[in-house]
Amino acid sequence: FTVGKGPGRGGHRACAVVAIGLWPEQGRCEIVDFEVGQEEDEETCRRLFERLDKRGWRPELVVSDDNAAYRAAAEWVWPQVSWQLCINHKLRAAGRRAPAGKKRKFAAEAAEIFRAESKQQAQQRARAFANRWYAEAPGAVISLMRNLDMALTFYDYPASWQRAIRTNNAAESAMRRLRDGLRRAGGSPGSTTGAIVILFASALSFNRQIP
C-alpha cells in the first residue's frame, strides 16, 4: 500500500507482513500480529517473529508461499520449526511456466501429486510427473520440483490437520479484511502510524467474528 500520498505528495510504498494463527482442530483462525515495513524482506519478517517469540509463541508449523525472507527469519527465531509451502502457490508458480496450450493439463496432473494418500506416494507421483513433462516444459517442472519436500510436510501431521495446513487459504479472508480497511481509509494513510491504526482496527474486527 502507499503511505503519505496527497495533494502534491506522491507518498511511498510500504507493506504489512501478517502472522495468522491457525488451530486446525478447533477450526480457529486469527490475526495474531503484523509488522509494517518498506519491503517484504527478512528484516521486516524477523521483527515480527521476534515479537511473537517474546509473547510466547512457539509455532508447530509455519505455512507460507516460497518466500526466502520468511524462511530465513523464522529459522533465525525458531530454528527447529517445520515448514509447509502453500501448494496452491507452488502449483500456480509452476503453471505459469507451462506451455501455453497445455497449462490446464499440466495443472491438473500436477495437482494429483498432492492428492496422494501418503508422502511416499506423493514423491513417486512427482518423479513420474517430472519424467513425463520435463522434455516439454523443463522450466515448469524445475519450478514444481524445487523445494517440493517442503510442500509435502503436511503429510507428517494428523489427517484432521492436513487440509487446513497444506495451503495458506485460511489467511485469505483475513488479508482481504486488512486490504478492505486500507481501501475504506482511502487507500493511502497519511503516515505509517496511521496505517498501523487502520490495520489494527481491521484485525480486531476480523478476530471478533471468529466463533
PDB file of C-alpha atoms in Angstrom:
ATOM      1  CA  PHE A   1       0.000   0.000   0.000  1.00  0.00           C
ATOM      2  CA  THR A   2       1.002   3.674  -0.267  1.00  0.00           C
ATOM      3  CA  VAL A   3       1.668   5.911   2.740  1.00  0.00           C
ATOM      4  CA  GLY A   4       1.567   9.710   2.754  1.00  0.00           C
ATOM      5  CA  LYS A   5       0.005  10.281  -0.634  1.00  0.00           C
ATOM      6  CA  GLY A   6      -1.867  13.550  -1.007  1.00  0.00           C
ATOM      7  CA  PRO A   7      -2.006  16.864  -2.879  1.00  0.00           C
ATOM      8  CA  GLY A   8       1.466  17.435  -4.233  1.00  0.00           C
ATOM      9  CA  ARG A   9       2.795  14.303  -2.494  1.00  0.00           C
ATOM     10  CA  GLY A  10       3.445  11.001  -4.219  1.00  0.00           C
ATOM     11  CA  GLY A  11       3.820   9.117  -0.962  1.00  0.00           C
ATOM     12  CA  HIS A  12       5.947   5.997  -0.537  1.00  0.00           C
ATOM     13  CA  ARG A  13       5.297   2.299  -0.773  1.00  0.00           C
ATOM     14  CA  ALA A  14       5.032   0.117   2.320  1.00  0.00           C
ATOM     15  CA  CYS A  15       3.871  -3.381   3.125  1.00  0.00           C
ATOM     16  CA  ALA A  16       2.441  -5.272   6.077  1.00  0.00           C
ATOM     17  CA  VAL A  17       3.713  -8.768   6.868  1.00  0.00           C
ATOM     18  CA  VAL A  18       0.898 -10.507   8.716  1.00  0.00           C
ATOM     19  CA  ALA A  19       1.042 -13.516  11.048  1.00  0.00           C
ATOM     20  CA  ILE A  20      -2.151 -15.549  11.261  1.00  0.00           C
ATOM     21  CA  GLY A  21      -2.622 -18.208  13.920  1.00  0.00           C
ATOM     22  CA  LEU A  22      -4.394 -21.390  12.881  1.00  0.00           C
ATOM     23  CA  TRP A  23      -5.719 -24.064  15.236  1.00  0.00           C
ATOM     24  CA  PRO A  24      -6.901 -26.785  12.813  1.00  0.00           C
ATOM     25  CA  GLU A  25      -8.717 -28.999  15.306  1.00  0.00           C
ATOM     26  CA  GLN A  26     -10.746 -26.033  16.526  1.00  0.00           C
ATOM     27  CA  GLY A  27     -11.324 -24.562  13.079  1.00  0.00           C
ATOM     28  CA  ARG A  28      -9.959 -21.318  14.504  1.00  0.00           C
ATOM     29  CA  CYS A  29      -8.090 -18.641  12.540  1.00  0.00           C
ATOM     30  CA  GLU A  30      -6.957 -15.288  13.973  1.00  0.00           C
ATOM     31  CA  ILE A  31      -4.673 -12.432  13.032  1.00  0.00           C
ATOM     32  CA  VAL A  32      -2.114 -12.513  15.832  1.00  0.00           C
ATOM     33  CA  ASP A  33       0.261  -9.702  14.800  1.00  0.00           C
ATOM     34  CA  PHE A  34       1.648  -7.754  11.862  1.00  0.00           C
ATOM     35  CA  GLU A  35       4.689  -5.646  11.046  1.00  0.00           C
ATOM     36  CA  VAL A  36       4.798  -2.694   8.669  1.00  0.00           C
ATOM     37  CA  GLY A  37       7.984  -2.241   6.660  1.00  0.00           C
ATOM     38  CA  GLN A  38       9.220  -0.811   3.399  1.00  0.00           C
ATOM     39  CA  GLU A  39       9.575  -4.262   1.850  1.00  0.00           C
ATOM     40  CA  GLU A  40       8.542  -7.866   2.387  1.00  0.00           C
ATOM     41  CA  ASP A  41      12.097  -8.658   3.442  1.00  0.00           C
ATOM     42  CA  GLU A  42      13.899 -10.692   6.079  1.00  0.00           C
ATOM     43  CA  GLU A  43      14.374  -7.718   8.404  1.00  0.00           C
ATOM     44  CA  THR A  44      10.648  -6.937   8.489  1.00  0.00           C
ATOM     45  CA  CYS A  45       9.756 -10.599   8.971  1.00  0.00           C
ATOM     46  CA  ARG A  46      12.322 -11.037  11.732  1.00  0.00           C
ATOM     47  CA  ARG A  47      10.943  -8.081  13.700  1.00  0.00           C
ATOM     48  CA  LEU A  48       7.510  -9.693  13.537  1.00  0.00           C
ATOM     49  CA  PHE A  49       8.675 -13.183  14.506  1.00  0.00           C
ATOM     50  CA  GLU A  50      10.888 -11.929  17.342  1.00  0.00           C
ATOM     51  CA  ARG A  51       7.947 -10.030  18.826  1.00  0.00           C
ATOM     52  CA  LEU A  52       5.772 -13.134  18.593  1.00  0.00           C
ATOM     53  CA  ASP A  53       8.521 -15.166  20.257  1.00  0.00           C
ATOM     54  CA  LYS A  54       8.711 -12.676  23.137  1.00  0.00           C
ATOM     55  CA  ARG A  55       4.959 -13.084  23.546  1.00  0.00           C
ATOM     56  CA  GLY A  56       5.471 -16.819  23.986  1.00  0.00           C
ATOM     57  CA  TRP A  57       4.540 -18.024  20.510  1.00  0.00           C
ATOM     58  CA  ARG A  58       6.238 -21.317  19.590  1.00  0.00           C
ATOM     59  CA  PRO A  59       4.573 -22.418  16.328  1.00  0.00           C
ATOM     60  CA  GLU A  60       4.303 -26.085  15.476  1.00  0.00           C
ATOM     61  CA  LEU A  61       4.485 -25.262  11.784  1.00  0.00           C
ATOM     62  CA  VAL A  62       4.846 -22.217   9.538  1.00  0.00           C
ATOM     63  CA  VAL A  63       2.849 -22.121   6.285  1.00  0.00           C
ATOM     64  CA  SER A  64       3.704 -19.597   3.580  1.00  0.00           C
ATOM     65  CA  ASP A  65       4.457 -19.090  -0.077  1.00  0.00           C
ATOM     66  CA  ASP A  66       8.004 -19.730  -1.302  1.00  0.00           C
ATOM     67  CA  ASN A  67       9.494 -16.512   0.047  1.00  0.00           C
ATOM     68  CA  ALA A  68      13.070 -16.943   1.253  1.00  0.00           C
ATOM     69  CA  ALA A  69      12.695 -13.968   3.606  1.00  0.00           C
ATOM     70  CA  TYR A  70      10.009 -15.777   5.616  1.00  0.00           C
ATOM     71  CA  ARG A  71      12.064 -18.924   5.939  1.00  0.00           C
ATOM     72  CA  ALA A  72      15.290 -17.161   6.878  1.00  0.00           C
ATOM     73  CA  ALA A  73      13.569 -15.055   9.529  1.00  0.00           C
ATOM     74  CA  ALA A  74      11.598 -17.948  11.003  1.00  0.00           C
ATOM     75  CA  GLU A  75      14.640 -20.229  11.128  1.00  0.00           C
ATOM     76  CA  TRP A  76      16.563 -17.486  12.928  1.00  0.00           C
ATOM     77  CA  VAL A  77      13.882 -17.121  15.613  1.00  0.00           C
ATOM     78  CA  TRP A  78      12.596 -20.721  15.746  1.00  0.00           C
ATOM     79  CA  PRO A  79      15.455 -22.918  14.446  1.00  0.00           C
ATOM     80  CA  GLN A  80      13.533 -26.192  14.750  1.00  0.00           C
ATOM     81  CA  VAL A  81      10.236 -25.067  13.218  1.00  0.00           C
ATOM     82  CA  SER A  82       8.718 -27.179  10.442  1.00  0.00           C
ATOM     83  CA  TRP A  83       7.815 -25.564   7.128  1.00  0.00           C
ATOM     84  CA  GLN A  84       4.928 -26.062   4.739  1.00  0.00           C
ATOM     85  CA  LEU A  85       4.986 -24.332   1.381  1.00  0.00           C
ATOM     86  CA  CYS A  86       1.486 -23.446   0.224  1.00  0.00           C
ATOM     87  CA  ILE A  87       0.689 -25.950  -2.503  1.00  0.00           C
ATOM     88  CA  ASN A  88      -1.604 -23.506  -4.316  1.00  0.00           C
ATOM     89  CA  HIS A  89       1.225 -21.001  -4.668  1.00  0.00           C
ATOM     90  CA  LYS A  90       3.574 -23.746  -5.826  1.00  0.00           C
ATOM     91  CA  LEU A  91       1.116 -25.009  -8.443  1.00  0.00           C
ATOM     92  CA  ARG A  92       0.425 -21.506  -9.756  1.00  0.00           C
ATOM     93  CA  ALA A  93       4.131 -20.652  -9.955  1.00  0.00           C
ATOM     94  CA  ALA A  94       4.875 -23.825 -11.921  1.00  0.00           C
ATOM     95  CA  GLY A  95       1.781 -23.467 -14.092  1.00  0.00           C
ATOM     96  CA  ARG A  96       2.864 -20.045 -15.317  1.00  0.00           C
ATOM     97  CA  ARG A  97       5.862 -21.726 -16.969  1.00  0.00           C
ATOM     98  CA  ALA A  98       3.844 -24.490 -18.631  1.00  0.00           C
ATOM     99  CA  PRO A  99       3.289 -24.462 -22.423  1.00  0.00           C
ATOM    100  CA  ALA A 100       0.545 -22.038 -23.421  1.00  0.00           C
ATOM    101  CA  GLY A 101      -1.748 -24.675 -24.914  1.00  0.00           C
ATOM    102  CA  LYS A 102      -1.277 -27.206 -22.137  1.00  0.00           C
ATOM    103  CA  LYS A 103      -1.481 -25.192 -18.936  1.00  0.00           C
ATOM    104  CA  ARG A 104      -4.751 -26.798 -17.864  1.00  0.00           C
ATOM    105  CA  LYS A 105      -3.485 -30.341 -18.418  1.00  0.00           C
ATOM    106  CA  PHE A 106      -0.205 -29.574 -16.664  1.00  0.00           C
ATOM    107  CA  ALA A 107      -2.026 -28.080 -13.664  1.00  0.00           C
ATOM    108  CA  ALA A 108      -4.460 -30.979 -13.384  1.00  0.00           C
ATOM    109  CA  GLU A 109      -1.727 -33.605 -13.438  1.00  0.00           C
ATOM    110  CA  ALA A 110       0.481 -31.645 -11.046  1.00  0.00           C
ATOM    111  CA  ALA A 111      -2.378 -31.285  -8.547  1.00  0.00           C
ATOM    112  CA  GLU A 112      -2.675 -35.080  -8.346  1.00  0.00           C
ATOM    113  CA  ILE A 113       0.722 -35.176  -6.613  1.00  0.00           C
ATOM    114  CA  PHE A 114      -0.809 -33.525  -3.551  1.00  0.00           C
ATOM    115  CA  ARG A 115      -3.855 -35.800  -3.506  1.00  0.00           C
ATOM    116  CA  ALA A 116      -1.744 -38.877  -2.789  1.00  0.00           C
ATOM    117  CA  GLU A 117      -2.563 -40.920   0.300  1.00  0.00           C
ATOM    118  CA  SER A 118       0.966 -40.685   1.728  1.00  0.00           C
ATOM    119  CA  LYS A 119       4.150 -38.659   1.368  1.00  0.00           C
ATOM    120  CA  GLN A 120       5.901 -41.627  -0.256  1.00  0.00           C
ATOM    121  CA  GLN A 121       3.169 -41.948  -2.863  1.00  0.00           C
ATOM    122  CA  ALA A 122       3.276 -38.188  -3.494  1.00  0.00           C
ATOM    123  CA  GLN A 123       7.037 -38.350  -4.071  1.00  0.00           C
ATOM    124  CA  GLN A 124       6.561 -41.238  -6.506  1.00  0.00           C
ATOM    125  CA  ARG A 125       3.885 -39.292  -8.391  1.00  0.00           C
ATOM    126  CA  ALA A 126       6.162 -36.256  -8.528  1.00  0.00           C
ATOM    127  CA  ARG A 127       9.019 -38.239 -10.058  1.00  0.00           C
ATOM    128  CA  ALA A 128       6.706 -39.794 -12.640  1.00  0.00           C
ATOM    129  CA  PHE A 129       5.225 -36.374 -13.421  1.00  0.00           C
ATOM    130  CA  ALA A 130       8.697 -34.855 -13.885  1.00  0.00           C
ATOM    131  CA  ASN A 131       9.688 -37.648 -16.273  1.00  0.00           C
ATOM    132  CA  ARG A 132       6.539 -37.130 -18.365  1.00  0.00           C
ATOM    133  CA  TRP A 133       6.747 -33.368 -18.622  1.00  0.00           C
ATOM    134  CA  TYR A 134      10.421 -32.386 -18.480  1.00  0.00           C
ATOM    135  CA  ALA A 135      11.135 -32.539 -22.223  1.00  0.00           C
ATOM    136  CA  GLU A 136       8.121 -30.377 -22.988  1.00  0.00           C
ATOM    137  CA  ALA A 137       8.157 -27.976 -20.040  1.00  0.00           C
ATOM    138  CA  PRO A 138      11.548 -28.035 -18.281  1.00  0.00           C
ATOM    139  CA  GLY A 139      11.091 -24.653 -16.570  1.00  0.00           C
ATOM    140  CA  ALA A 140       7.703 -25.619 -15.175  1.00  0.00           C
ATOM    141  CA  VAL A 141       8.982 -28.962 -13.909  1.00  0.00           C
ATOM    142  CA  ILE A 142      12.038 -27.392 -12.272  1.00  0.00           C
ATOM    143  CA  SER A 143       9.782 -24.851 -10.566  1.00  0.00           C
ATOM    144  CA  LEU A 144       7.461 -27.553  -9.262  1.00  0.00           C
ATOM    145  CA  MET A 145      10.230 -29.835  -8.033  1.00  0.00           C
ATOM    146  CA  ARG A 146      12.204 -27.057  -6.306  1.00  0.00           C
ATOM    147  CA  ASN A 147      11.714 -27.414  -2.522  1.00  0.00           C
ATOM    148  CA  LEU A 148       8.984 -29.973  -3.196  1.00  0.00           C
ATOM    149  CA  ASP A 149       9.574 -31.746   0.117  1.00  0.00           C
ATOM    150  CA  MET A 150       8.641 -28.521   1.905  1.00  0.00           C
ATOM    151  CA  ALA A 151       5.290 -28.651   0.121  1.00  0.00           C
ATOM    152  CA  LEU A 152       4.731 -32.214   1.377  1.00  0.00           C
ATOM    153  CA  THR A 153       5.291 -31.502   5.076  1.00  0.00           C
ATOM    154  CA  PHE A 154       1.545 -31.668   5.742  1.00  0.00           C
ATOM    155  CA  TYR A 155       1.717 -35.476   5.391  1.00  0.00           C
ATOM    156  CA  ASP A 156       3.692 -35.552   8.668  1.00  0.00           C
ATOM    157  CA  TYR A 157       0.671 -34.271  10.581  1.00  0.00           C
ATOM    158  CA  PRO A 158      -2.658 -35.837  11.603  1.00  0.00           C
ATOM    159  CA  ALA A 159      -5.269 -36.265   8.910  1.00  0.00           C
ATOM    160  CA  SER A 160      -7.510 -33.781  10.742  1.00  0.00           C
ATOM    161  CA  TRP A 161      -4.854 -31.097  10.188  1.00  0.00           C
ATOM    162  CA  GLN A 162      -3.809 -31.816   6.634  1.00  0.00           C
ATOM    163  CA  ARG A 163      -6.431 -29.951   4.629  1.00  0.00           C
ATOM    164  CA  ALA A 164      -6.052 -26.847   6.799  1.00  0.00           C
ATOM    165  CA  ILE A 165      -2.260 -26.634   6.765  1.00  0.00           C
ATOM    166  CA  ARG A 166      -1.292 -27.585   3.212  1.00  0.00           C
ATOM    167  CA  THR A 167      -2.202 -24.126   1.890  1.00  0.00           C
ATOM    168  CA  ASN A 168      -2.439 -20.658   3.366  1.00  0.00           C
ATOM    169  CA  ASN A 169      -6.071 -20.356   2.247  1.00  0.00           C
ATOM    170  CA  ALA A 170      -7.021 -19.755   5.884  1.00  0.00           C
ATOM    171  CA  ALA A 171      -5.222 -16.424   5.604  1.00  0.00           C
ATOM    172  CA  GLU A 172      -7.066 -15.174   2.532  1.00  0.00           C
ATOM    173  CA  SER A 173     -10.183 -13.814   4.256  1.00  0.00           C
ATOM    174  CA  ALA A 174      -8.033 -12.180   6.927  1.00  0.00           C
ATOM    175  CA  MET A 175      -5.895 -10.486   4.296  1.00  0.00           C
ATOM    176  CA  ARG A 176      -8.992  -9.276   2.469  1.00  0.00           C
ATOM    177  CA  ARG A 177     -10.207  -7.672   5.689  1.00  0.00           C
ATOM    178  CA  LEU A 178      -6.952  -5.756   6.097  1.00  0.00           C
ATOM    179  CA  ARG A 179      -6.969  -4.613   2.475  1.00  0.00           C
ATOM    180  CA  ASP A 180     -10.595  -3.517   2.818  1.00  0.00           C
ATOM    181  CA  GLY A 181      -9.662  -1.444   5.857  1.00  0.00           C
ATOM    182  CA  LEU A 182      -6.974   0.379   3.909  1.00  0.00           C
ATOM    183  CA  ARG A 183      -9.295   0.859   0.929  1.00  0.00           C
ATOM    184  CA  ARG A 184     -12.055   2.333   3.102  1.00  0.00           C
ATOM    185  CA  ALA A 185      -9.488   4.746   4.516  1.00  0.00           C
ATOM    186  CA  GLY A 186      -8.795   5.977   1.005  1.00  0.00           C
ATOM    187  CA  GLY A 187      -6.039   3.517   0.202  1.00  0.00           C
ATOM    188  CA  SER A 188      -3.236   5.808   1.402  1.00  0.00           C
ATOM    189  CA  PRO A 189      -2.847   6.512   5.125  1.00  0.00           C
ATOM    190  CA  GLY A 190      -1.209   9.822   5.937  1.00  0.00           C
ATOM    191  CA  SER A 191       1.590   8.185   7.918  1.00  0.00           C
ATOM    192  CA  THR A 192       2.977   4.803   8.931  1.00  0.00           C
ATOM    193  CA  THR A 193       1.328   5.267  12.332  1.00  0.00           C
ATOM    194  CA  GLY A 194      -1.994   5.843  10.581  1.00  0.00           C
ATOM    195  CA  ALA A 195      -1.521   2.633   8.592  1.00  0.00           C
ATOM    196  CA  ILE A 196      -0.826   0.694  11.797  1.00  0.00           C
ATOM    197  CA  VAL A 197      -4.011   2.065  13.404  1.00  0.00           C
ATOM    198  CA  ILE A 198      -6.112   1.099  10.373  1.00  0.00           C
ATOM    199  CA  LEU A 199      -4.611  -2.396  10.176  1.00  0.00           C
ATOM    200  CA  PHE A 200      -5.013  -2.941  13.922  1.00  0.00           C
ATOM    201  CA  ALA A 201      -8.678  -1.923  13.856  1.00  0.00           C
ATOM    202  CA  SER A 202      -9.288  -4.174  10.838  1.00  0.00           C
ATOM    203  CA  ALA A 203      -7.560  -7.100  12.566  1.00  0.00           C
ATOM    204  CA  LEU A 204      -9.704  -6.664  15.691  1.00  0.00           C
ATOM    205  CA  SER A 205     -12.829  -6.563  13.538  1.00  0.00           C
ATOM    206  CA  PHE A 206     -11.807  -9.796  11.802  1.00  0.00           C
ATOM    207  CA  ASN A 207     -10.973 -11.611  15.035  1.00  0.00           C
ATOM    208  CA  ARG A 208     -14.260 -10.673  16.700  1.00  0.00           C
ATOM    209  CA  GLN A 209     -16.079 -12.676  14.037  1.00  0.00           C
ATOM    210  CA  ILE A 210     -14.211 -15.884  14.881  1.00  0.00           C
ATOM    211  CA  PRO A 211     -16.657 -18.342  16.546  1.00  0.00           C
TER     212      PRO A 211
END
